[in-house]
Short mmCIF file of C-alpha atoms (C1' of nucleotides) in Angstrom, two decimals:
data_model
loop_
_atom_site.label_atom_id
_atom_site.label_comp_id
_atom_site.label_asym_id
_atom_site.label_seq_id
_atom_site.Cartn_x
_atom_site.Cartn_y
_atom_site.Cartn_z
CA UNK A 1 0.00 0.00 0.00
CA UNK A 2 1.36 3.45 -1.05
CA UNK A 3 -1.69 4.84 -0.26
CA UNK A 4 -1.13 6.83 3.35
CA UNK A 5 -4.56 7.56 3.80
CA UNK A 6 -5.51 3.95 4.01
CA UNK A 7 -3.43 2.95 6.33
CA UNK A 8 -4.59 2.31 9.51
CA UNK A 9 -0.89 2.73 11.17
CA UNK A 10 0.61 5.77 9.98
CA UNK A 11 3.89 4.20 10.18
CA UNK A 12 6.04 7.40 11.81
CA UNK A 13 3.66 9.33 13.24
CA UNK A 14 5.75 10.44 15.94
CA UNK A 15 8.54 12.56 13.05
CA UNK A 16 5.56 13.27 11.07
CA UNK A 17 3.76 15.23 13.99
CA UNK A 18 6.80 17.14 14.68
CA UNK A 19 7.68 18.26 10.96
CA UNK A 20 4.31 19.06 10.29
CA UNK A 21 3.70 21.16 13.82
CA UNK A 22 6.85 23.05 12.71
CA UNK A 23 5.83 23.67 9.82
CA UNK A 24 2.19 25.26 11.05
CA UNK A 25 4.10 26.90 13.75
CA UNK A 26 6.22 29.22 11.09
CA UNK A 27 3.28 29.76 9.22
CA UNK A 28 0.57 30.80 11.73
CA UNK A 29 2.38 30.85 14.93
CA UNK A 30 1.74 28.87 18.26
CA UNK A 31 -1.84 30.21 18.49
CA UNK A 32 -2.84 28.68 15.10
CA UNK A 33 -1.25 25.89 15.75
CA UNK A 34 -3.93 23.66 17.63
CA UNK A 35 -3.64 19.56 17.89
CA UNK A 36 -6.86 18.77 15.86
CA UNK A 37 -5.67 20.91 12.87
CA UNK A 38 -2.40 19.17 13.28
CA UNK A 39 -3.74 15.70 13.40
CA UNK A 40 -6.22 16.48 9.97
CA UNK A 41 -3.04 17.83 7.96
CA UNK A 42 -1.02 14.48 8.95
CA UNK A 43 -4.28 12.78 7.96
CA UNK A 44 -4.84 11.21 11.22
CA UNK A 45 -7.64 11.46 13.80
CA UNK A 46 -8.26 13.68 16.57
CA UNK A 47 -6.52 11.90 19.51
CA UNK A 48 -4.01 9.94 17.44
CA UNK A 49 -1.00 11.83 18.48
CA UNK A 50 -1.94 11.48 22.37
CA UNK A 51 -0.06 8.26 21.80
CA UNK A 52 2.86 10.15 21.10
CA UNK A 53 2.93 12.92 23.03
CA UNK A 54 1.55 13.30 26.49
CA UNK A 55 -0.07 16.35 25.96
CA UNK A 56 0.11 19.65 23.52
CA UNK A 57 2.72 20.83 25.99
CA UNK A 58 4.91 17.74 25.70
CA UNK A 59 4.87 18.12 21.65
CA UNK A 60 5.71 21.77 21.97
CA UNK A 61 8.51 21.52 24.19
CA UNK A 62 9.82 18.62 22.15
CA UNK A 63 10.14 21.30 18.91
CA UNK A 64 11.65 23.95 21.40
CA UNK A 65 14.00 20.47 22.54
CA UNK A 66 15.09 21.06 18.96
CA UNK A 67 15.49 24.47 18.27
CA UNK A 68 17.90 25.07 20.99
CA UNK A 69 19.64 21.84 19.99
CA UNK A 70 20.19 23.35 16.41
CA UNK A 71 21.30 27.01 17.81
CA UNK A 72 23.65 25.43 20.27
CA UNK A 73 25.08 23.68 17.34
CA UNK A 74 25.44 26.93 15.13
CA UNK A 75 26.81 28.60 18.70
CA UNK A 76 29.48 25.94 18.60
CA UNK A 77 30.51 26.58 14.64
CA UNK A 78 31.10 30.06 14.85
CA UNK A 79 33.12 30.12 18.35
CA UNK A 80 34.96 27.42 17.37
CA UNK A 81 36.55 29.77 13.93
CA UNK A 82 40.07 29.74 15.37
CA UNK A 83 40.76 32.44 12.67
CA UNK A 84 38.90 35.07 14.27
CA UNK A 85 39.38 37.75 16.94
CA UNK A 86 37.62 37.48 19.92
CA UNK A 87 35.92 40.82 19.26
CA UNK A 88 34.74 39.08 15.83
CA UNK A 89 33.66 36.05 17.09
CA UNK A 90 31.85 37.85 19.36
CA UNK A 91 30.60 40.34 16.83
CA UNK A 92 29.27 37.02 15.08
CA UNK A 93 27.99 35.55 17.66
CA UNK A 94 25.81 38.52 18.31
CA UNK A 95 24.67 39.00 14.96
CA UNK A 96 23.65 35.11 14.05
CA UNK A 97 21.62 35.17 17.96
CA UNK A 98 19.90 38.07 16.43
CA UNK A 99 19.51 36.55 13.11
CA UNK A 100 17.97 33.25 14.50
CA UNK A 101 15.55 34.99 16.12
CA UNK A 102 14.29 37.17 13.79
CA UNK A 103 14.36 34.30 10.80
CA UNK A 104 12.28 32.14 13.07
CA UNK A 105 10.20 34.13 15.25
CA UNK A 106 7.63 31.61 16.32
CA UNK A 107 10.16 29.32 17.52
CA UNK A 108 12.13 31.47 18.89
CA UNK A 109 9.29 32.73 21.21
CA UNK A 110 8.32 29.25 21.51
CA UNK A 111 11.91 28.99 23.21
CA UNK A 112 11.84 31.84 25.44
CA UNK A 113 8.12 32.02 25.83
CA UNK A 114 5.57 32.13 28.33
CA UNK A 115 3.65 29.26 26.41
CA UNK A 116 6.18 26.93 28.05
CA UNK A 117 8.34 28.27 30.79
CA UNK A 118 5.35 30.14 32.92
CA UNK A 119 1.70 29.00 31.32
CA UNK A 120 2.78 25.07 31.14
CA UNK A 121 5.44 23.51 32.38
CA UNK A 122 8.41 22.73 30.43
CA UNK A 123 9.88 19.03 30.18
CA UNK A 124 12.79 17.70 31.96
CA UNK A 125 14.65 16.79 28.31
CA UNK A 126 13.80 20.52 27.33
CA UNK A 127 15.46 21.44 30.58
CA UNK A 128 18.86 19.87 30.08
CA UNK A 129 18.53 21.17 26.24
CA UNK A 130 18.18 24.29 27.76
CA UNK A 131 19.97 25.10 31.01
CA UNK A 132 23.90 24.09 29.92
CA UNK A 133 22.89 26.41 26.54
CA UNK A 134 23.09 29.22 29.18
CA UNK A 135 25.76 27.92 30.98
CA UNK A 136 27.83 27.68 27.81
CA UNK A 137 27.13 31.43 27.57
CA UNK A 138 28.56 32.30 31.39
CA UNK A 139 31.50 30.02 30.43
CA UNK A 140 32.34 32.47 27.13
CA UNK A 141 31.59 35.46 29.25
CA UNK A 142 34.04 34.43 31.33
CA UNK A 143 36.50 33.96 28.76
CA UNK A 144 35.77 36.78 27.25
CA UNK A 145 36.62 38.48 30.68
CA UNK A 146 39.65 37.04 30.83
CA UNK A 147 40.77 38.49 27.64
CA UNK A 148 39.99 41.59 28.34
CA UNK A 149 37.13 42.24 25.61
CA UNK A 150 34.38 42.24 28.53
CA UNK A 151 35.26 44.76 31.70
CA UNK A 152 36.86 42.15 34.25
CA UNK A 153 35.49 43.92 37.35
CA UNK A 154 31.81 42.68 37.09
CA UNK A 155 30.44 39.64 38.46
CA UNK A 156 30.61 36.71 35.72
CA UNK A 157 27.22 35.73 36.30
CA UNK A 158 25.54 39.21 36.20
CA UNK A 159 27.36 40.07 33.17
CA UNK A 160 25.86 37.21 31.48
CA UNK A 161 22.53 37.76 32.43
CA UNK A 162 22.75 41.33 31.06
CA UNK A 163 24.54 40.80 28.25
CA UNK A 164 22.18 38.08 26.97
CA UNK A 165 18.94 39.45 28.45
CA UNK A 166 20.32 42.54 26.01
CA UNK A 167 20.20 39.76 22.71
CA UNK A 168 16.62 38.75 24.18
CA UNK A 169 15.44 41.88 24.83
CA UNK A 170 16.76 42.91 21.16
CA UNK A 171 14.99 39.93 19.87
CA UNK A 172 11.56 40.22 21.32
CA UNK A 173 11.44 43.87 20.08
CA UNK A 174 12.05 43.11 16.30
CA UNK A 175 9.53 39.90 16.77
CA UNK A 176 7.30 41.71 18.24
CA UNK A 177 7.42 44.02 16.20
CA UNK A 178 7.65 46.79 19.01
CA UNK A 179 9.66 49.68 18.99
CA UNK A 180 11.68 48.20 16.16
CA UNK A 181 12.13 46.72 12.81
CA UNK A 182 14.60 44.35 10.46
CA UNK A 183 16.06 46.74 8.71
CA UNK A 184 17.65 48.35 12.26
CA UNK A 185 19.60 44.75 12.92
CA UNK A 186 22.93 45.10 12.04
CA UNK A 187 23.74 48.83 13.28
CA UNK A 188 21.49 47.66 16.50
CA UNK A 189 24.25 44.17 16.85
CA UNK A 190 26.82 47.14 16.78
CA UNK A 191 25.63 48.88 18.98
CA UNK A 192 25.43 46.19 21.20
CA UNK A 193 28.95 45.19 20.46
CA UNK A 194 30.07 48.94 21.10
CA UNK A 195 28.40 48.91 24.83
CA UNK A 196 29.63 45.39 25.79
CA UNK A 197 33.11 45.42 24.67
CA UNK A 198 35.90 47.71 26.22
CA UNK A 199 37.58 49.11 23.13
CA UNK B 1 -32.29 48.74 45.74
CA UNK B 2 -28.93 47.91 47.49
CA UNK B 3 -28.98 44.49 45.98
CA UNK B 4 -26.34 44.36 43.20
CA UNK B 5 -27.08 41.04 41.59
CA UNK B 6 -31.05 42.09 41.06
CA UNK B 7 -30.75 44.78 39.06
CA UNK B 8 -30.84 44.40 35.46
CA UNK B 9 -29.13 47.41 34.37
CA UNK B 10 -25.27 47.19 36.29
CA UNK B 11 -24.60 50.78 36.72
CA UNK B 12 -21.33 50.99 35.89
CA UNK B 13 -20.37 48.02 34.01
CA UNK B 14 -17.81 49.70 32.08
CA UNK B 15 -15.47 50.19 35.14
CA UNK B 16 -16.15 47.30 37.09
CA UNK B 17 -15.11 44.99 34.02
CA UNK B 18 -12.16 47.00 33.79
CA UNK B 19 -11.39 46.73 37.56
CA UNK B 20 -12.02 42.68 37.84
CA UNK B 21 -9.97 41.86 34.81
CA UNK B 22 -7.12 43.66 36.40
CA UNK B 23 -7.71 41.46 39.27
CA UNK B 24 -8.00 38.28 37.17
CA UNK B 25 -5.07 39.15 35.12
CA UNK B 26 -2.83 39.64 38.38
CA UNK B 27 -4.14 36.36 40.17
CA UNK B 28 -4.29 34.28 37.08
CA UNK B 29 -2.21 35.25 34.19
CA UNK B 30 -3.61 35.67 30.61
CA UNK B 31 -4.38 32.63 30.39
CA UNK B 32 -6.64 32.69 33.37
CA UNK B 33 -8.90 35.49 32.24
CA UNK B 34 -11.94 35.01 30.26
CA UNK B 35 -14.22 36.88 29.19
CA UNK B 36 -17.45 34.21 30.34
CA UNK B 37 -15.44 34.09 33.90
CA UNK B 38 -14.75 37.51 34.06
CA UNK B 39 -18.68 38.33 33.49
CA UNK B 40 -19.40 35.76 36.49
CA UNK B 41 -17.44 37.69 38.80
CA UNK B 42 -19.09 41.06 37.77
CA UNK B 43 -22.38 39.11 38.23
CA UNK B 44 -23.64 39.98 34.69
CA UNK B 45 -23.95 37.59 31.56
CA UNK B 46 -21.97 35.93 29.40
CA UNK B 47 -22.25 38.50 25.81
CA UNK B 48 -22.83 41.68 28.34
CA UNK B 49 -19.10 42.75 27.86
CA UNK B 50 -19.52 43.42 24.12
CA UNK B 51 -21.57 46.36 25.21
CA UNK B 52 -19.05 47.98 26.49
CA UNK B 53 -15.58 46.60 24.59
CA UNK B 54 -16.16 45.29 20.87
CA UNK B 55 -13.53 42.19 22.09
CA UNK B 56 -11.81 40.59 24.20
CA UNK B 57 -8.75 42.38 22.45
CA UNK B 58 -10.37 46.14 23.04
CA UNK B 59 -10.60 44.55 26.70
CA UNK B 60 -7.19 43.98 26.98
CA UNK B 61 -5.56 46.96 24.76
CA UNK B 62 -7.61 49.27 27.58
CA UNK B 63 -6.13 47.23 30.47
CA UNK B 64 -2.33 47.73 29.32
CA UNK B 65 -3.07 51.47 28.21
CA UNK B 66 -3.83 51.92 31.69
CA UNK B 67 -0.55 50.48 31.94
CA UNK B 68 1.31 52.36 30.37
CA UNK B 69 -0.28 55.25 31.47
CA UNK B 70 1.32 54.71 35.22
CA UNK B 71 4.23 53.67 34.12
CA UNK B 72 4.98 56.81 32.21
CA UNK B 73 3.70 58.75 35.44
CA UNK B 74 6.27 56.76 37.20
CA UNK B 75 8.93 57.61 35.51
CA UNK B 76 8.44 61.17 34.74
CA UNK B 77 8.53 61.41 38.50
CA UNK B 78 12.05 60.00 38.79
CA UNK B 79 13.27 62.12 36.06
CA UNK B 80 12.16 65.08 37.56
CA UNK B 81 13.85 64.76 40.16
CA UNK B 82 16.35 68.08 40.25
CA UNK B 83 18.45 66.96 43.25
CA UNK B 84 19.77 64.11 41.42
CA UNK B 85 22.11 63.77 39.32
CA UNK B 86 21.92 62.52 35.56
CA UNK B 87 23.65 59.01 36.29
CA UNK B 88 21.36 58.52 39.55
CA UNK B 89 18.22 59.82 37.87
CA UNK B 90 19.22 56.85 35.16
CA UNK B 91 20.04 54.44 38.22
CA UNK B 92 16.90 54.95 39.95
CA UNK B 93 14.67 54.94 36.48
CA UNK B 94 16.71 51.37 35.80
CA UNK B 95 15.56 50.00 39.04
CA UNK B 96 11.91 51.53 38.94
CA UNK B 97 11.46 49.84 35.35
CA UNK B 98 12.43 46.03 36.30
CA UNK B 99 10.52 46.64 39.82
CA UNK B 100 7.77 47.25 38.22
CA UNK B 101 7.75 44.82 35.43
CA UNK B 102 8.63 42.43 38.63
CA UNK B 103 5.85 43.47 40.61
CA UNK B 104 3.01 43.02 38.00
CA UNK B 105 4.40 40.37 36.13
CA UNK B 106 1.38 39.82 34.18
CA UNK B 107 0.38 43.36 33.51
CA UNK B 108 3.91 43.87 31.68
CA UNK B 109 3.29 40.90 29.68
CA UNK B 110 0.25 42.38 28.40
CA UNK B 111 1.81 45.48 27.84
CA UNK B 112 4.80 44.08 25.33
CA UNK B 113 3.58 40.60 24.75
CA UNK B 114 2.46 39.02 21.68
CA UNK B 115 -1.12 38.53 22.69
CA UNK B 116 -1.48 42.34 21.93
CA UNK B 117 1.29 43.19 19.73
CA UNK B 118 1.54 39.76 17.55
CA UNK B 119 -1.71 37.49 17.83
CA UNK B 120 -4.41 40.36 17.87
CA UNK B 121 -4.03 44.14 17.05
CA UNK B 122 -3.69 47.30 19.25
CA UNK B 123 -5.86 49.97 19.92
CA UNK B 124 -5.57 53.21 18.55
CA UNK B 125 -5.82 54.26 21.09
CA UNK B 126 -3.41 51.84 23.01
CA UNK B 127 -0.81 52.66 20.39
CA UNK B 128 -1.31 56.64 21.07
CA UNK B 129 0.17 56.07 24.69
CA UNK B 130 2.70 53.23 24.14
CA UNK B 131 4.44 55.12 21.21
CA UNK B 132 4.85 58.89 23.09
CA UNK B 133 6.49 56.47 25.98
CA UNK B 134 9.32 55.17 23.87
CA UNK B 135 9.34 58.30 21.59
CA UNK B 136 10.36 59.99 25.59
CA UNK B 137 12.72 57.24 25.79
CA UNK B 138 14.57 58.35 22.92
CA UNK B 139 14.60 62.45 23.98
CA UNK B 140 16.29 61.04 27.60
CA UNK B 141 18.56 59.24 25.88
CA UNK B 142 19.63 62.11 23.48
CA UNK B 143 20.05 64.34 26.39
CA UNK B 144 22.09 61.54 28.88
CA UNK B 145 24.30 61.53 25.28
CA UNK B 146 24.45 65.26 25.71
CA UNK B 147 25.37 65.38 29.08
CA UNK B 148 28.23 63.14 28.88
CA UNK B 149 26.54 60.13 30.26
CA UNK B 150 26.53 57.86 27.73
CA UNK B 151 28.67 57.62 24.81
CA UNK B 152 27.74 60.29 21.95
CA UNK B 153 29.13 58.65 19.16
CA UNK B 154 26.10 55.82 18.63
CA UNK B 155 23.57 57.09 17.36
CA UNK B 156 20.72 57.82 19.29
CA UNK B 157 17.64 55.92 18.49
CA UNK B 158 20.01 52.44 18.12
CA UNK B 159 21.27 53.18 21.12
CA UNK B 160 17.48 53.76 22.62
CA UNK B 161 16.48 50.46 20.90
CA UNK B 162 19.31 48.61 22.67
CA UNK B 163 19.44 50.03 26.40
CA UNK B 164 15.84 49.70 26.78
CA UNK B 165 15.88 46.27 24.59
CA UNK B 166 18.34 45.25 27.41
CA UNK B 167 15.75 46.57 30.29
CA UNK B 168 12.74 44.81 28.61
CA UNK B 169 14.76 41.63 27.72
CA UNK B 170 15.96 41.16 31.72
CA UNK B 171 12.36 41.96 32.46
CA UNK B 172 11.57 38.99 30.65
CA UNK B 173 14.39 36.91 31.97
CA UNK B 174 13.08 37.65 35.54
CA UNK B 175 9.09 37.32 34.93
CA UNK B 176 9.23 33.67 32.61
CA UNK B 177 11.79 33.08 35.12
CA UNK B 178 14.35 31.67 32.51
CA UNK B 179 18.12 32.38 34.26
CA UNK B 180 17.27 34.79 36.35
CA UNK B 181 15.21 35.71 39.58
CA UNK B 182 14.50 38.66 41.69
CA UNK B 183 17.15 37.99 44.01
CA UNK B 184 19.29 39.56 41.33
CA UNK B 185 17.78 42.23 40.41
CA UNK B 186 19.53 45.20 42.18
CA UNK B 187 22.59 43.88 40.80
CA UNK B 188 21.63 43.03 37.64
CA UNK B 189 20.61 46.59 37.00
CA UNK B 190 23.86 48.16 38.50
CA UNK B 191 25.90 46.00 35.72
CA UNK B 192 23.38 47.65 33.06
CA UNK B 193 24.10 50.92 34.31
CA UNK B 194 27.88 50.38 34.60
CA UNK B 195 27.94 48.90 30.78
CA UNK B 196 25.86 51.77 29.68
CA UNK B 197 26.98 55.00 31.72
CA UNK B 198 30.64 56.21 30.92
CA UNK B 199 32.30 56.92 34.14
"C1'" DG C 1 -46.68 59.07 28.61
"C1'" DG C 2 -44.93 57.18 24.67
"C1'" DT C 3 -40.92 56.55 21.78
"C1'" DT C 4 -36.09 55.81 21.18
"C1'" DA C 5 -31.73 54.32 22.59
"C1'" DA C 6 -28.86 51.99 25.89
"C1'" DT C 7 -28.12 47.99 28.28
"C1'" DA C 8 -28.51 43.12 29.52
"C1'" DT C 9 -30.12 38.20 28.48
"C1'" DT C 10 -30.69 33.56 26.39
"C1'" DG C 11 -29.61 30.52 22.50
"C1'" DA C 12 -26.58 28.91 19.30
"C1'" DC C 13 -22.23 27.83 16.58
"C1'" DG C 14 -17.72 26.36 15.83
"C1'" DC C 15 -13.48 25.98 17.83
"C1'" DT C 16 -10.31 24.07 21.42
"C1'" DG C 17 -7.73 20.14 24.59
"C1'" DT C 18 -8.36 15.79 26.41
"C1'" DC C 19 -10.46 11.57 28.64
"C1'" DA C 20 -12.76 6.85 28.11
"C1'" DA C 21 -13.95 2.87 25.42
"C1'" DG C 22 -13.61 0.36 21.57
"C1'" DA C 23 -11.41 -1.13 17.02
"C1'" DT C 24 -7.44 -2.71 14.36
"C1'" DA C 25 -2.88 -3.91 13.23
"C1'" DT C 26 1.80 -5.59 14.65
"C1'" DG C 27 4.95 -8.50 17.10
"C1'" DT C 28 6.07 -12.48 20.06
"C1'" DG C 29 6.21 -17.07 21.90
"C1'" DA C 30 4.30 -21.82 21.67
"C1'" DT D 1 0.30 -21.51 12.33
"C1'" DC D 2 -2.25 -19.77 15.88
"C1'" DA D 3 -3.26 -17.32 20.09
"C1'" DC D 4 -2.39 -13.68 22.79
"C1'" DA D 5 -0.31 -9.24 24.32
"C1'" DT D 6 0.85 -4.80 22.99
"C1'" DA D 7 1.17 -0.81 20.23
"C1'" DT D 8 -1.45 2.10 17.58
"C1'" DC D 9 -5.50 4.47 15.89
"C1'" DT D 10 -10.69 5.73 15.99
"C1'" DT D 11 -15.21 7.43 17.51
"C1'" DG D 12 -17.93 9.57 21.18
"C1'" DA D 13 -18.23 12.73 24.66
"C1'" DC D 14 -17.45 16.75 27.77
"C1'" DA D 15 -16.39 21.23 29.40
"C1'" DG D 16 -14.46 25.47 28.21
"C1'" DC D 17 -13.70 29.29 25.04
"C1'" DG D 18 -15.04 33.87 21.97
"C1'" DT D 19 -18.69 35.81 19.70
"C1'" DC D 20 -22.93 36.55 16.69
"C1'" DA D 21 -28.18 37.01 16.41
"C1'" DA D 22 -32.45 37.70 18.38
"C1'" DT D 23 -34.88 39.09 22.35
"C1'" DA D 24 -36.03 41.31 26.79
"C1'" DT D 25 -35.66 44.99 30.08
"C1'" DT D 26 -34.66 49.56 31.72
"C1'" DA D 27 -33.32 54.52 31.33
"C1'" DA D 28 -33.52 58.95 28.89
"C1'" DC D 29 -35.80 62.36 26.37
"C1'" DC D 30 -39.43 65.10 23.86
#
DNA sequence: GGTTAATATTGACGCTGTCAAGATATGTGA
DNA sequence: TCACATATCTTGACAGCGTCAATATTAACC
C-alpha cells in the first residue's frame, strides 16, 4: 500500500507530527497551531497523536527540545573559527543570535516564551537542552573576561545575564514588532557590540 | 435597591469589568482570564461585555493602556527629580522599570507581549500612549548623550532600541523566570548601568 | 406618557484540549 | 500456524472558550 490515507498505522507518526507542527508553527504561529488541525493535515484522527505525546505541551517543548539543539550547534561553529578575533567572534555571535531569532520568530518565542516556561510547564529533556545552553554562555563570558574584551570587574554571572537578556530583549522587540524593525539589525548588533566590549 | 445582583441594568459596568480583569489578570495570568469568567465575577452575563468593549482584544488593549499610562507617570517622576544627578536619575529609572515589570508580572506581559502586539491588534488608542512612551525614551537618551553620560558617538535611536531592549529583555528573563530571579535584580541593573553610563 | 436608545439576556455555533472505550494492526512465543 | 499481548488508531463525549443574532428589560428624552 502506497496509499497513506488507508493505512490504519501511519507508520512514523511520531517525526511526522513534529515536521508538520513546525511547519504550522512558522506559518501561523503557536496560536494557530492547535492539535486537531495538526492531526487532519497528517491525515490522522483527533486523539491519534496522544499516543505520542503526552499532551500539547509535551509536543511543543519537544520542537523547542530542537530548536535550541540546532542554535547550540550553530553557537558551537562560529566560536569554534580559530581564525577570528575574539571581538569578531563575538561580533558574530551577536549578529547570528539576532539573526535566529528574527528568521524564526515563532520558535524562537516558543523557546523563550511564556507558552512553556510560565503557562505550562516545560519538560525535563527541554530542561537539560536548555539550562547548559546558558551555561555555555557564562562560560564564554568568562572567557571573554579574561581576555579583556568584557570589563573584568563585574560579576561573571551578572554580566551574562545582562549581556544576553540585552540579545533577548533585542529579539523580542524586532519579533514583536515593538519599537523596532529588520532593517535596524545590524547597526542595533553594533551597537550592542560597542556597549559590551571595552575598546 | 442595594442588591447588586437584582438589578438588570449594572450601573457601571464599564469600570467594574475593567477593575475585575485587572484582578484576574494579576491572580491568574492571561491565560486565566476570560471573558465568560470575568462576566461571572461582575455578576452579569456571558455577551454583556460586548456592550461595552467590541472584544476581548479592546478589553485587553484598555487594560495595558492603563498600563502604560502609570508607568509613564512613574517615571516622569524620577526624572524630575532636580536633586539628582543625571547618572542617579538613570540608576533609579533602571531599578523603577524592572521593579515594576517584577511586581506586576502579568500586567507587563500584556503590555509588550504578543497577545497584543503579535496574535491580535492594538488599539488606537493603546498605540497613542505606548508610542509617546518610547518616543520619551529616545529624547532622555539624546540628552544623557548630551550630558556626557553615555557615549555620543552611537547614534541615538540604536542606542534607545538597545538600552531599553536590554531593560525589557531582563524583564523577561526575571518574569518567565528563565536564568534569572529577583534575588538579582539590584545587581543586575547596576551591571546595566555600569555597561551603559561612561564613568 | 410614549418613543427611542442603551443595556442586559438567552440561545446557538464552531473551535479548542483531552479523557474513556472500543477497534485494528503488529509483534512475540508456543 | 495460531493465540495472545501490545502498540497504535478511531469514535464519542465533555467542558471550556469567543462571539454573533435575536430578544427582553430599563433609562432617557421630547
Amino acid at each position: 500500500m502506497t496509499l497513506q490515507k488507508a493505512r490504519y498505522h501511519h507508520g512514523d507518526l511520531h517525526q511526522s507530527l513534529l515536521n508538520a507542527a513546525r511547519e504550522m508553527l512558522r506559518e501561523q504561529g503557536i496560536e494557530g497551531l492547535s492539535l486537531r488541525k495538526l492531526a487532519d493535515r497528517v491525515g490522522v484522527s483527533r486523539t491519534a497523536p496522544y499516543h505520542h505525546f503526552k499532551d500539547k505541551n509535551a509536543l511543543l517543548c519537544a520542537i523547542a527540545e530542537d530548536g535550541f539543539r540546532y542554535w547550540h550547534a550553530m553557537a558551537k561553529e562560529i566560536l569554534d573559527q580559530s581564525a577570528l578575533s575574539a571581538r569578531q567572534k563575538y561580533a558574530k555571535f551577536i549578529r547570528a543570535y539576532i539573526g535566529y531569532a528574527a528568521d524564526n520568530p515563532e520558535l524562537y518565542d516558543l523557546m523563550f516564551g511564556r507558552t512553556i516556561w510560565k503557562q505550562a510547564s516545560p519538560t525535563q529533556a527541554l530542561k537539560d537542552e536548555a539550562y547548559p545552553s546558558f551555561q555555555f554562555q557564562v562560560e564564554m563570558t568568562r572567557e571573554w573576561q579574561k581576555q579583556g574584551l568584557m570589563p573584568a570587574e563585574e560579576d561573571t554571572l551578572r554580566l551574562t545575564q545582562v549581556t544576553w537578556g540585552t540579545l533577548h530583549g533585542i529579539a523580542r522587540l524586532l519579533i514583536d514588532g515593538i519599537y523596532a524593525d529588520s532593517s535596524h539589525i545590524d547597526e542595533m548588533c553594533e551597537t550592542a557590540l560597542n556597549l559590551f566590549t571595552t575598546h
